[in-house]
Amino acid sequence: MQLVNVTVANNRRKDGGEIYGSGIKIESEGYLICFNSIFWNPNINGDVVVSDEAYAGFDYCDIRDGYTGTGNINADPLFVSDTDFHLIPNSPCIGIGNLADAPTFDIENSPRPLPSGTNPDLGCYEMDIAVMQEFEIIAWDVYFYPNPATDYITIPTEPNEAAKIEIHDAFGRLVMQSTLHLNQNTLPVAELLAGFYFLTIDSKGKRVAGRFVKM
């Protein structure tokens, strides 16, 4: 079996108990090749467990507690949150994957790699670091709901302030501009194509941002 650009993160048992091989466990005569992937889970028993009778090769992966292989790292991948496994701009997993045999699109149908001609990111989401740097964002910790969205999203703005809104697609193209007026915090997105978007908020001289998926 081969795994490419996979993210296995925050895997927990419902009863809170420990998992032996919380990222992946290969038993018996199993055979696995894996690259460009992230295994980062909260258990103490190791993310990758391989029995003596099995074979597993991991290259260009971020594995908690580490694993022998080419290009592997053992570093916090810096996800957006415990439930949002997109990478933030200073993630060590951005741009360190192997382009050979990597899929040409990520799980959200964004092109891989971004920008073209670079090395892909680790994990299932591809982030365009060049686009994110252009925004000059001071924080990437804004959350919108519902996310994924279909008709509208709710934006956490203060009730007594107006805000300028910009939405860019995964290529960095500006696809929507709007202003949220006082006591308004919902934005219609029904006309956007399905895909992954960056949303920036300018208010009171500060610019923050977040990400959302349009279904």
JSON list of C-alpha atoms in Angstrom, two decimals:
[
{"chain": "A", "resi": 1, "resn": "MET", "atom": "CA", "xyz": [0.00, 0.00, 0.00]},
{"chain": "A", "resi": 2, "resn": "GLN", "atom": "CA", "xyz": [1.13, 3.56, -0.69]},
{"chain": "A", "resi": 3, "resn": "LEU", "atom": "CA", "xyz": [0.09, 6.71, 1.18]},
{"chain": "A", "resi": 4, "resn": "VAL", "atom": "CA", "xyz": [0.87, 10.13, -0.29]},
{"chain": "A", "resi": 5, "resn": "ASN", "atom": "CA", "xyz": [0.08, 13.56, 1.20]},
{"chain": "A", "resi": 6, "resn": "VAL", "atom": "CA", "xyz": [-1.98, 12.19, 4.07]},
{"chain": "A", "resi": 7, "resn": "THR", "atom": "CA", "xyz": [-2.75, 13.94, 7.36]},
{"chain": "A", "resi": 8, "resn": "VAL", "atom": "CA", "xyz": [-3.45, 11.82, 10.44]},
{"chain": "A", "resi": 9, "resn": "ALA", "atom": "CA", "xyz": [-3.88, 14.18, 13.37]},
{"chain": "A", "resi": 10, "resn": "ASN", "atom": "CA", "xyz": [-5.59, 14.47, 16.74]},
{"chain": "A", "resi": 11, "resn": "ASN", "atom": "CA", "xyz": [-6.62, 10.80, 16.65]},
{"chain": "A", "resi": 12, "resn": "ARG", "atom": "CA", "xyz": [-8.18, 9.94, 20.01]},
{"chain": "A", "resi": 13, "resn": "ARG", "atom": "CA", "xyz": [-10.16, 7.17, 21.64]},
{"chain": "A", "resi": 14, "resn": "LYS", "atom": "CA", "xyz": [-13.64, 8.12, 22.79]},
{"chain": "A", "resi": 15, "resn": "ASP", "atom": "CA", "xyz": [-12.84, 6.94, 26.33]},
{"chain": "A", "resi": 16, "resn": "GLY", "atom": "CA", "xyz": [-9.64, 9.00, 26.44]},
{"chain": "A", "resi": 17, "resn": "GLY", "atom": "CA", "xyz": [-7.38, 5.95, 26.58]},
{"chain": "A", "resi": 18, "resn": "GLU", "atom": "CA", "xyz": [-4.05, 5.63, 24.85]},
{"chain": "A", "resi": 19, "resn": "ILE", "atom": "CA", "xyz": [-3.67, 4.26, 21.31]},
{"chain": "A", "resi": 20, "resn": "TYR", "atom": "CA", "xyz": [-0.69, 2.12, 20.39]},
{"chain": "A", "resi": 21, "resn": "GLY", "atom": "CA", "xyz": [0.21, 3.45, 16.96]},
{"chain": "A", "resi": 22, "resn": "SER", "atom": "CA", "xyz": [-2.13, 6.43, 16.96]},
{"chain": "A", "resi": 23, "resn": "GLY", "atom": "CA", "xyz": [-1.01, 7.52, 13.49]},
{"chain": "A", "resi": 24, "resn": "ILE", "atom": "CA", "xyz": [-0.69, 4.14, 11.83]},
{"chain": "A", "resi": 25, "resn": "LYS", "atom": "CA", "xyz": [-0.02, 0.58, 13.00]},
{"chain": "A", "resi": 26, "resn": "ILE", "atom": "CA", "xyz": [1.27, -2.09, 10.62]},
{"chain": "A", "resi": 27, "resn": "GLU", "atom": "CA", "xyz": [1.04, -5.68, 11.73]},
{"chain": "A", "resi": 28, "resn": "SER", "atom": "CA", "xyz": [1.70, -9.16, 10.40]},
{"chain": "A", "resi": 29, "resn": "GLU", "atom": "CA", "xyz": [3.22, -9.07, 6.90]},
{"chain": "A", "resi": 30, "resn": "GLY", "atom": "CA", "xyz": [1.97, -5.60, 6.02]},
{"chain": "A", "resi": 31, "resn": "TYR", "atom": "CA", "xyz": [3.82, -3.47, 3.45]},
{"chain": "A", "resi": 32, "resn": "LEU", "atom": "CA", "xyz": [3.60, 0.32, 3.31]},
{"chain": "A", "resi": 33, "resn": "ILE", "atom": "CA", "xyz": [5.33, 3.14, 1.44]},
{"chain": "A", "resi": 34, "resn": "CYS", "atom": "CA", "xyz": [4.45, 6.65, 2.64]},
{"chain": "A", "resi": 35, "resn": "PHE", "atom": "CA", "xyz": [5.71, 10.14, 1.83]},
{"chain": "A", "resi": 36, "resn": "ASN", "atom": "CA", "xyz": [4.71, 13.81, 2.05]},
{"chain": "A", "resi": 37, "resn": "SER", "atom": "CA", "xyz": [2.49, 13.03, 5.03]},
{"chain": "A", "resi": 38, "resn": "ILE", "atom": "CA", "xyz": [1.86, 14.22, 8.59]},
{"chain": "A", "resi": 39, "resn": "PHE", "atom": "CA", "xyz": [1.32, 11.94, 11.60]},
{"chain": "A", "resi": 40, "resn": "TRP", "atom": "CA", "xyz": [0.80, 14.12, 14.67]},
{"chain": "A", "resi": 41, "resn": "ASN", "atom": "CA", "xyz": [-1.35, 12.77, 17.47]},
{"chain": "A", "resi": 42, "resn": "PRO", "atom": "CA", "xyz": [-1.60, 13.37, 21.23]},
{"chain": "A", "resi": 43, "resn": "ASN", "atom": "CA", "xyz": [-0.90, 9.84, 22.49]},
{"chain": "A", "resi": 44, "resn": "ILE", "atom": "CA", "xyz": [2.26, 8.82, 24.31]},
{"chain": "A", "resi": 45, "resn": "ASN", "atom": "CA", "xyz": [2.67, 5.42, 22.64]},
{"chain": "A", "resi": 46, "resn": "GLY", "atom": "CA", "xyz": [4.06, 6.60, 19.31]},
{"chain": "A", "resi": 47, "resn": "ASP", "atom": "CA", "xyz": [2.45, 7.63, 16.05]},
{"chain": "A", "resi": 48, "resn": "VAL", "atom": "CA", "xyz": [3.97, 4.88, 13.89]},
{"chain": "A", "resi": 49, "resn": "VAL", "atom": "CA", "xyz": [4.17, 1.28, 15.07]},
{"chain": "A", "resi": 50, "resn": "VAL", "atom": "CA", "xyz": [5.52, -1.43, 12.74]},
{"chain": "A", "resi": 51, "resn": "SER", "atom": "CA", "xyz": [5.67, -5.11, 13.71]},
{"chain": "A", "resi": 52, "resn": "ASP", "atom": "CA", "xyz": [8.83, -7.15, 13.12]},
{"chain": "A", "resi": 53, "resn": "GLU", "atom": "CA", "xyz": [7.15, -9.07, 10.28]},
{"chain": "A", "resi": 54, "resn": "ALA", "atom": "CA", "xyz": [6.00, -5.93, 8.42]},
{"chain": "A", "resi": 55, "resn": "TYR", "atom": "CA", "xyz": [7.79, -3.37, 6.25]},
{"chain": "A", "resi": 56, "resn": "ALA", "atom": "CA", "xyz": [7.20, 0.38, 6.23]},
{"chain": "A", "resi": 57, "resn": "GLY", "atom": "CA", "xyz": [9.11, 3.13, 4.48]},
{"chain": "A", "resi": 58, "resn": "PHE", "atom": "CA", "xyz": [8.50, 6.77, 5.40]},
{"chain": "A", "resi": 59, "resn": "ASP", "atom": "CA", "xyz": [10.14, 9.65, 3.52]},
{"chain": "A", "resi": 60, "resn": "TYR", "atom": "CA", "xyz": [9.44, 13.40, 3.58]},
{"chain": "A", "resi": 61, "resn": "CYS", "atom": "CA", "xyz": [7.05, 13.03, 6.51]},
{"chain": "A", "resi": 62, "resn": "ASP", "atom": "CA", "xyz": [6.45, 14.88, 9.77]},
{"chain": "A", "resi": 63, "resn": "ILE", "atom": "CA", "xyz": [6.10, 12.17, 12.42]},
{"chain": "A", "resi": 64, "resn": "ARG", "atom": "CA", "xyz": [5.75, 12.86, 16.13]},
{"chain": "A", "resi": 65, "resn": "ASP", "atom": "CA", "xyz": [8.72, 11.26, 17.91]},
{"chain": "A", "resi": 66, "resn": "GLY", "atom": "CA", "xyz": [10.46, 10.89, 14.52]},
{"chain": "A", "resi": 67, "resn": "TYR", "atom": "CA", "xyz": [11.09, 8.00, 12.14]},
{"chain": "A", "resi": 68, "resn": "THR", "atom": "CA", "xyz": [14.10, 6.95, 10.08]},
{"chain": "A", "resi": 69, "resn": "GLY", "atom": "CA", "xyz": [13.87, 8.01, 6.44]},
{"chain": "A", "resi": 70, "resn": "THR", "atom": "CA", "xyz": [14.85, 10.64, 3.89]},
{"chain": "A", "resi": 71, "resn": "GLY", "atom": "CA", "xyz": [13.57, 14.14, 4.56]},
{"chain": "A", "resi": 72, "resn": "ASN", "atom": "CA", "xyz": [11.60, 13.25, 7.69]},
{"chain": "A", "resi": 73, "resn": "ILE", "atom": "CA", "xyz": [11.11, 15.79, 10.49]},
{"chain": "A", "resi": 74, "resn": "ASN", "atom": "CA", "xyz": [9.79, 15.72, 14.04]},
{"chain": "A", "resi": 75, "resn": "ALA", "atom": "CA", "xyz": [8.24, 19.15, 14.57]},
{"chain": "A", "resi": 76, "resn": "ASP", "atom": "CA", "xyz": [4.86, 20.55, 15.51]},
{"chain": "A", "resi": 77, "resn": "PRO", "atom": "CA", "xyz": [3.16, 21.03, 12.10]},
{"chain": "A", "resi": 78, "resn": "LEU", "atom": "CA", "xyz": [1.38, 24.16, 13.38]},
{"chain": "A", "resi": 79, "resn": "PHE", "atom": "CA", "xyz": [-2.16, 23.47, 12.31]},
{"chain": "A", "resi": 80, "resn": "VAL", "atom": "CA", "xyz": [-4.73, 26.26, 12.37]},
{"chain": "A", "resi": 81, "resn": "SER", "atom": "CA", "xyz": [-6.48, 24.50, 15.28]},
{"chain": "A", "resi": 82, "resn": "ASP", "atom": "CA", "xyz": [-7.18, 21.08, 16.81]},
{"chain": "A", "resi": 83, "resn": "THR", "atom": "CA", "xyz": [-9.96, 20.58, 14.27]},
{"chain": "A", "resi": 84, "resn": "ASP", "atom": "CA", "xyz": [-8.65, 22.60, 11.29]},
{"chain": "A", "resi": 85, "resn": "PHE", "atom": "CA", "xyz": [-5.60, 20.87, 9.83]},
{"chain": "A", "resi": 86, "resn": "HIS", "atom": "CA", "xyz": [-4.63, 23.56, 7.33]},
{"chain": "A", "resi": 87, "resn": "LEU", "atom": "CA", "xyz": [-1.10, 24.82, 7.93]},
{"chain": "A", "resi": 88, "resn": "ILE", "atom": "CA", "xyz": [-0.38, 28.33, 9.16]},
{"chain": "A", "resi": 89, "resn": "PRO", "atom": "CA", "xyz": [2.24, 30.40, 7.26]},
{"chain": "A", "resi": 90, "resn": "ASN", "atom": "CA", "xyz": [5.22, 29.53, 9.49]},
{"chain": "A", "resi": 91, "resn": "SER", "atom": "CA", "xyz": [4.54, 25.78, 9.53]},
{"chain": "A", "resi": 92, "resn": "PRO", "atom": "CA", "xyz": [7.70, 23.66, 9.10]},
{"chain": "A", "resi": 93, "resn": "CYS", "atom": "CA", "xyz": [5.70, 21.38, 6.77]},
{"chain": "A", "resi": 94, "resn": "ILE", "atom": "CA", "xyz": [5.29, 23.96, 4.00]},
{"chain": "A", "resi": 95, "resn": "GLY", "atom": "CA", "xyz": [7.37, 23.41, 0.87]},
{"chain": "A", "resi": 96, "resn": "ILE", "atom": "CA", "xyz": [9.49, 20.47, 2.10]},
{"chain": "A", "resi": 97, "resn": "GLY", "atom": "CA", "xyz": [7.77, 17.56, 0.32]},
{"chain": "A", "resi": 98, "resn": "ASN", "atom": "CA", "xyz": [8.95, 15.51, -2.65]},
{"chain": "A", "resi": 99, "resn": "LEU", "atom": "CA", "xyz": [7.38, 16.46, -5.97]},
{"chain": "A", "resi": 100, "resn": "ALA", "atom": "CA", "xyz": [7.89, 13.02, -7.54]},
{"chain": "A", "resi": 101, "resn": "ASP", "atom": "CA", "xyz": [4.59, 11.13, -7.70]},
{"chain": "A", "resi": 102, "resn": "ALA", "atom": "CA", "xyz": [2.83, 13.77, -5.58]},
{"chain": "A", "resi": 103, "resn": "PRO", "atom": "CA", "xyz": [-0.82, 14.35, -6.54]},
{"chain": "A", "resi": 104, "resn": "THR", "atom": "CA", "xyz": [-1.48, 17.38, -8.74]},
{"chain": "A", "resi": 105, "resn": "PHE", "atom": "CA", "xyz": [-4.37, 18.55, -6.53]},
{"chain": "A", "resi": 106, "resn": "ASP", "atom": "CA", "xyz": [-4.96, 18.53, -2.80]},
{"chain": "A", "resi": 107, "resn": "ILE", "atom": "CA", "xyz": [-8.04, 17.34, -0.93]},
{"chain": "A", "resi": 108, "resn": "GLU", "atom": "CA", "xyz": [-9.83, 20.64, -1.65]},
{"chain": "A", "resi": 109, "resn": "ASN", "atom": "CA", "xyz": [-8.92, 20.50, -5.34]},
{"chain": "A", "resi": 110, "resn": "SER", "atom": "CA", "xyz": [-6.32, 23.25, -5.00]},
{"chain": "A", "resi": 111, "resn": "PRO", "atom": "CA", "xyz": [-3.32, 22.82, -7.35]},
{"chain": "A", "resi": 112, "resn": "ARG", "atom": "CA", "xyz": [-0.24, 21.17, -5.90]},
{"chain": "A", "resi": 113, "resn": "PRO", "atom": "CA", "xyz": [2.39, 22.48, -5.51]},
{"chain": "A", "resi": 114, "resn": "LEU", "atom": "CA", "xyz": [1.75, 26.17, -4.85]},
{"chain": "A", "resi": 115, "resn": "PRO", "atom": "CA", "xyz": [3.37, 28.16, -6.30]},
{"chain": "A", "resi": 116, "resn": "SER", "atom": "CA", "xyz": [4.02, 26.03, -9.38]},
{"chain": "A", "resi": 117, "resn": "GLY", "atom": "CA", "xyz": [7.60, 24.80, -9.66]},
{"chain": "A", "resi": 118, "resn": "THR", "atom": "CA", "xyz": [8.18, 24.58, -5.89]},
{"chain": "A", "resi": 119, "resn": "ASN", "atom": "CA", "xyz": [8.18, 21.59, -3.58]},
{"chain": "A", "resi": 120, "resn": "PRO", "atom": "CA", "xyz": [4.78, 20.49, -2.26]},
{"chain": "A", "resi": 121, "resn": "ASP", "atom": "CA", "xyz": [3.67, 20.80, 1.35]},
{"chain": "A", "resi": 122, "resn": "LEU", "atom": "CA", "xyz": [3.31, 17.84, 3.67]},
{"chain": "A", "resi": 123, "resn": "GLY", "atom": "CA", "xyz": [-0.20, 16.66, 4.48]},
{"chain": "A", "resi": 124, "resn": "CYS", "atom": "CA", "xyz": [-3.51, 16.78, 2.66]},
{"chain": "A", "resi": 125, "resn": "TYR", "atom": "CA", "xyz": [-3.77, 20.58, 2.33]},
{"chain": "A", "resi": 126, "resn": "GLU", "atom": "CA", "xyz": [-1.57, 22.66, 0.02]},
{"chain": "A", "resi": 127, "resn": "MET", "atom": "CA", "xyz": [-0.93, 26.25, 1.09]},
{"chain": "A", "resi": 128, "resn": "ASP", "atom": "CA", "xyz": [0.38, 29.03, -1.17]},
{"chain": "A", "resi": 129, "resn": "ILE", "atom": "CA", "xyz": [2.88, 30.71, 1.12]},
{"chain": "A", "resi": 130, "resn": "ALA", "atom": "CA", "xyz": [3.58, 33.41, -1.46]},
{"chain": "A", "resi": 131, "resn": "VAL", "atom": "CA", "xyz": [-0.09, 34.41, -1.45]},
{"chain": "A", "resi": 132, "resn": "MET", "atom": "CA", "xyz": [-0.29, 34.40, 2.33]},
{"chain": "A", "resi": 133, "resn": "GLN", "atom": "CA", "xyz": [2.80, 36.60, 2.63]},
{"chain": "A", "resi": 134, "resn": "GLU", "atom": "CA", "xyz": [1.32, 39.13, 0.21]},
{"chain": "A", "resi": 135, "resn": "PHE", "atom": "CA", "xyz": [-1.59, 39.73, 2.57]},
{"chain": "A", "resi": 136, "resn": "GLU", "atom": "CA", "xyz": [0.67, 41.01, 5.39]},
{"chain": "A", "resi": 137, "resn": "ILE", "atom": "CA", "xyz": [-1.64, 39.49, 7.97]},
{"chain": "A", "resi": 138, "resn": "ILE", "atom": "CA", "xyz": [-1.03, 40.14, 11.67]},
{"chain": "A", "resi": 139, "resn": "ALA", "atom": "CA", "xyz": [-3.05, 37.09, 12.78]},
{"chain": "A", "resi": 140, "resn": "TRP", "atom": "CA", "xyz": [-4.45, 33.93, 11.21]},
{"chain": "A", "resi": 141, "resn": "ASP", "atom": "CA", "xyz": [-6.76, 33.00, 14.09]},
{"chain": "A", "resi": 142, "resn": "VAL", "atom": "CA", "xyz": [-10.17, 34.18, 12.85]},
{"chain": "A", "resi": 143, "resn": "TYR", "atom": "CA", "xyz": [-12.82, 31.49, 12.60]},
{"chain": "A", "resi": 144, "resn": "PHE", "atom": "CA", "xyz": [-15.94, 31.65, 10.44]},
{"chain": "A", "resi": 145, "resn": "TYR", "atom": "CA", "xyz": [-19.07, 29.55, 10.60]},
{"chain": "A", "resi": 146, "resn": "PRO", "atom": "CA", "xyz": [-20.57, 27.54, 9.14]},
{"chain": "A", "resi": 147, "resn": "ASN", "atom": "CA", "xyz": [-17.36, 26.17, 7.68]},
{"chain": "A", "resi": 148, "resn": "PRO", "atom": "CA", "xyz": [-17.68, 24.60, 5.12]},
{"chain": "A", "resi": 149, "resn": "ALA", "atom": "CA", "xyz": [-20.22, 27.17, 3.96]},
{"chain": "A", "resi": 150, "resn": "THR", "atom": "CA", "xyz": [-22.92, 27.07, 1.30]},
{"chain": "A", "resi": 151, "resn": "ASP", "atom": "CA", "xyz": [-24.96, 30.29, 1.28]},
{"chain": "A", "resi": 152, "resn": "TYR", "atom": "CA", "xyz": [-23.38, 32.57, 3.87]},
{"chain": "A", "resi": 153, "resn": "ILE", "atom": "CA", "xyz": [-20.71, 32.80, 6.55]},
{"chain": "A", "resi": 154, "resn": "THR", "atom": "CA", "xyz": [-20.82, 34.54, 9.90]},
{"chain": "A", "resi": 155, "resn": "ILE", "atom": "CA", "xyz": [-17.85, 36.76, 10.72]},
{"chain": "A", "resi": 156, "resn": "PRO", "atom": "CA", "xyz": [-16.91, 37.54, 14.34]},
{"chain": "A", "resi": 157, "resn": "THR", "atom": "CA", "xyz": [-16.90, 41.36, 14.26]},
{"chain": "A", "resi": 158, "resn": "GLU", "atom": "CA", "xyz": [-17.72, 43.72, 17.09]},
{"chain": "A", "resi": 159, "resn": "PRO", "atom": "CA", "xyz": [-21.28, 45.09, 16.88]},
{"chain": "A", "resi": 160, "resn": "ASN", "atom": "CA", "xyz": [-20.10, 48.71, 16.93]},
{"chain": "A", "resi": 161, "resn": "GLU", "atom": "CA", "xyz": [-17.50, 48.59, 14.18]},
{"chain": "A", "resi": 162, "resn": "ALA", "atom": "CA", "xyz": [-17.51, 48.41, 10.39]},
{"chain": "A", "resi": 163, "resn": "ALA", "atom": "CA", "xyz": [-15.08, 46.17, 8.52]},
{"chain": "A", "resi": 164, "resn": "LYS", "atom": "CA", "xyz": [-13.74, 45.88, 4.98]},
{"chain": "A", "resi": 165, "resn": "ILE", "atom": "CA", "xyz": [-13.82, 42.30, 3.70]},
{"chain": "A", "resi": 166, "resn": "GLU", "atom": "CA", "xyz": [-11.77, 40.73, 0.89]},
{"chain": "A", "resi": 167, "resn": "ILE", "atom": "CA", "xyz": [-11.96, 37.13, -0.31]},
{"chain": "A", "resi": 168, "resn": "HIS", "atom": "CA", "xyz": [-9.14, 35.55, -2.34]},
{"chain": "A", "resi": 169, "resn": "ASP", "atom": "CA", "xyz": [-9.17, 32.12, -3.93]},
{"chain": "A", "resi": 170, "resn": "ALA", "atom": "CA", "xyz": [-6.41, 29.52, -3.61]},
{"chain": "A", "resi": 171, "resn": "PHE", "atom": "CA", "xyz": [-4.50, 31.21, -6.47]},
{"chain": "A", "resi": 172, "resn": "GLY", "atom": "CA", "xyz": [-4.49, 34.56, -4.64]},
{"chain": "A", "resi": 173, "resn": "ARG", "atom": "CA", "xyz": [-7.05, 36.13, -6.99]},
{"chain": "A", "resi": 174, "resn": "LEU", "atom": "CA", "xyz": [-9.41, 38.66, -5.45]},
{"chain": "A", "resi": 175, "resn": "VAL", "atom": "CA", "xyz": [-12.92, 37.27, -5.99]},
{"chain": "A", "resi": 176, "resn": "MET", "atom": "CA", "xyz": [-15.03, 39.39, -3.66]},
{"chain": "A", "resi": 177, "resn": "GLN", "atom": "CA", "xyz": [-14.93, 42.71, -1.83]},
{"chain": "A", "resi": 178, "resn": "SER", "atom": "CA", "xyz": [-17.51, 43.89, 0.64]},
{"chain": "A", "resi": 179, "resn": "THR", "atom": "CA", "xyz": [-18.06, 46.08, 3.67]},
{"chain": "A", "resi": 180, "resn": "LEU", "atom": "CA", "xyz": [-19.73, 44.85, 6.82]},
{"chain": "A", "resi": 181, "resn": "HIS", "atom": "CA", "xyz": [-21.60, 47.76, 8.35]},
{"chain": "A", "resi": 182, "resn": "LEU", "atom": "CA", "xyz": [-22.49, 48.31, 11.97]},
{"chain": "A", "resi": 183, "resn": "ASN", "atom": "CA", "xyz": [-24.43, 45.43, 13.51]},
{"chain": "A", "resi": 184, "resn": "GLN", "atom": "CA", "xyz": [-23.86, 43.24, 10.42]},
{"chain": "A", "resi": 185, "resn": "ASN", "atom": "CA", "xyz": [-21.76, 40.10, 10.62]},
{"chain": "A", "resi": 186, "resn": "THR", "atom": "CA", "xyz": [-22.98, 37.77, 7.87]},
{"chain": "A", "resi": 187, "resn": "LEU", "atom": "CA", "xyz": [-21.63, 37.65, 4.33]},
{"chain": "A", "resi": 188, "resn": "PRO", "atom": "CA", "xyz": [-23.34, 35.94, 1.36]},
{"chain": "A", "resi": 189, "resn": "VAL", "atom": "CA", "xyz": [-21.05, 33.49, -0.45]},
{"chain": "A", "resi": 190, "resn": "ALA", "atom": "CA", "xyz": [-23.55, 31.49, -2.52]},
{"chain": "A", "resi": 191, "resn": "GLU", "atom": "CA", "xyz": [-22.13, 32.82, -5.80]},
{"chain": "A", "resi": 192, "resn": "LEU", "atom": "CA", "xyz": [-18.58, 31.61, -5.07]},
{"chain": "A", "resi": 193, "resn": "LEU", "atom": "CA", "xyz": [-17.40, 28.46, -6.78]},
{"chain": "A", "resi": 194, "resn": "ALA", "atom": "CA", "xyz": [-16.73, 25.43, -4.61]},
{"chain": "A", "resi": 195, "resn": "GLY", "atom": "CA", "xyz": [-13.21, 25.54, -3.22]},
{"chain": "A", "resi": 196, "resn": "PHE", "atom": "CA", "xyz": [-10.86, 26.95, -0.59]},
{"chain": "A", "resi": 197, "resn": "TYR", "atom": "CA", "xyz": [-10.70, 30.69, 0.18]},
{"chain": "A", "resi": 198, "resn": "PHE", "atom": "CA", "xyz": [-8.79, 33.22, 2.25]},
{"chain": "A", "resi": 199, "resn": "LEU", "atom": "CA", "xyz": [-10.89, 35.94, 3.89]},
{"chain": "A", "resi": 200, "resn": "THR", "atom": "CA", "xyz": [-9.25, 39.10, 5.23]},
{"chain": "A", "resi": 201, "resn": "ILE", "atom": "CA", "xyz": [-10.81, 41.62, 7.57]},
{"chain": "A", "resi": 202, "resn": "ASP", "atom": "CA", "xyz": [-9.64, 45.24, 7.77]},
{"chain": "A", "resi": 203, "resn": "SER", "atom": "CA", "xyz": [-10.97, 47.09, 10.80]},
{"chain": "A", "resi": 204, "resn": "LYS", "atom": "CA", "xyz": [-9.60, 49.88, 12.98]},
{"chain": "A", "resi": 205, "resn": "GLY", "atom": "CA", "xyz": [-6.25, 49.78, 11.20]},
{"chain": "A", "resi": 206, "resn": "LYS", "atom": "CA", "xyz": [-5.69, 46.06, 11.79]},
{"chain": "A", "resi": 207, "resn": "ARG", "atom": "CA", "xyz": [-5.82, 43.24, 9.28]},
{"chain": "A", "resi": 208, "resn": "VAL", "atom": "CA", "xyz": [-6.59, 39.68, 10.30]},
{"chain": "A", "resi": 209, "resn": "ALA", "atom": "CA", "xyz": [-7.60, 36.66, 8.28]},
{"chain": "A", "resi": 210, "resn": "GLY", "atom": "CA", "xyz": [-8.97, 33.17, 8.24]},
{"chain": "A", "resi": 211, "resn": "ARG", "atom": "CA", "xyz": [-9.83, 30.40, 5.83]},
{"chain": "A", "resi": 212, "resn": "PHE", "atom": "CA", "xyz": [-13.05, 28.76, 4.79]},
{"chain": "A", "resi": 213, "resn": "VAL", "atom": "CA", "xyz": [-14.31, 26.17, 2.35]},
{"chain": "A", "resi": 214, "resn": "LYS", "atom": "CA", "xyz": [-17.20, 26.85, -0.01]},
{"chain": "A", "resi": 215, "resn": "MET", "atom": "CA", "xyz": [-19.23, 23.74, -0.80]}
]
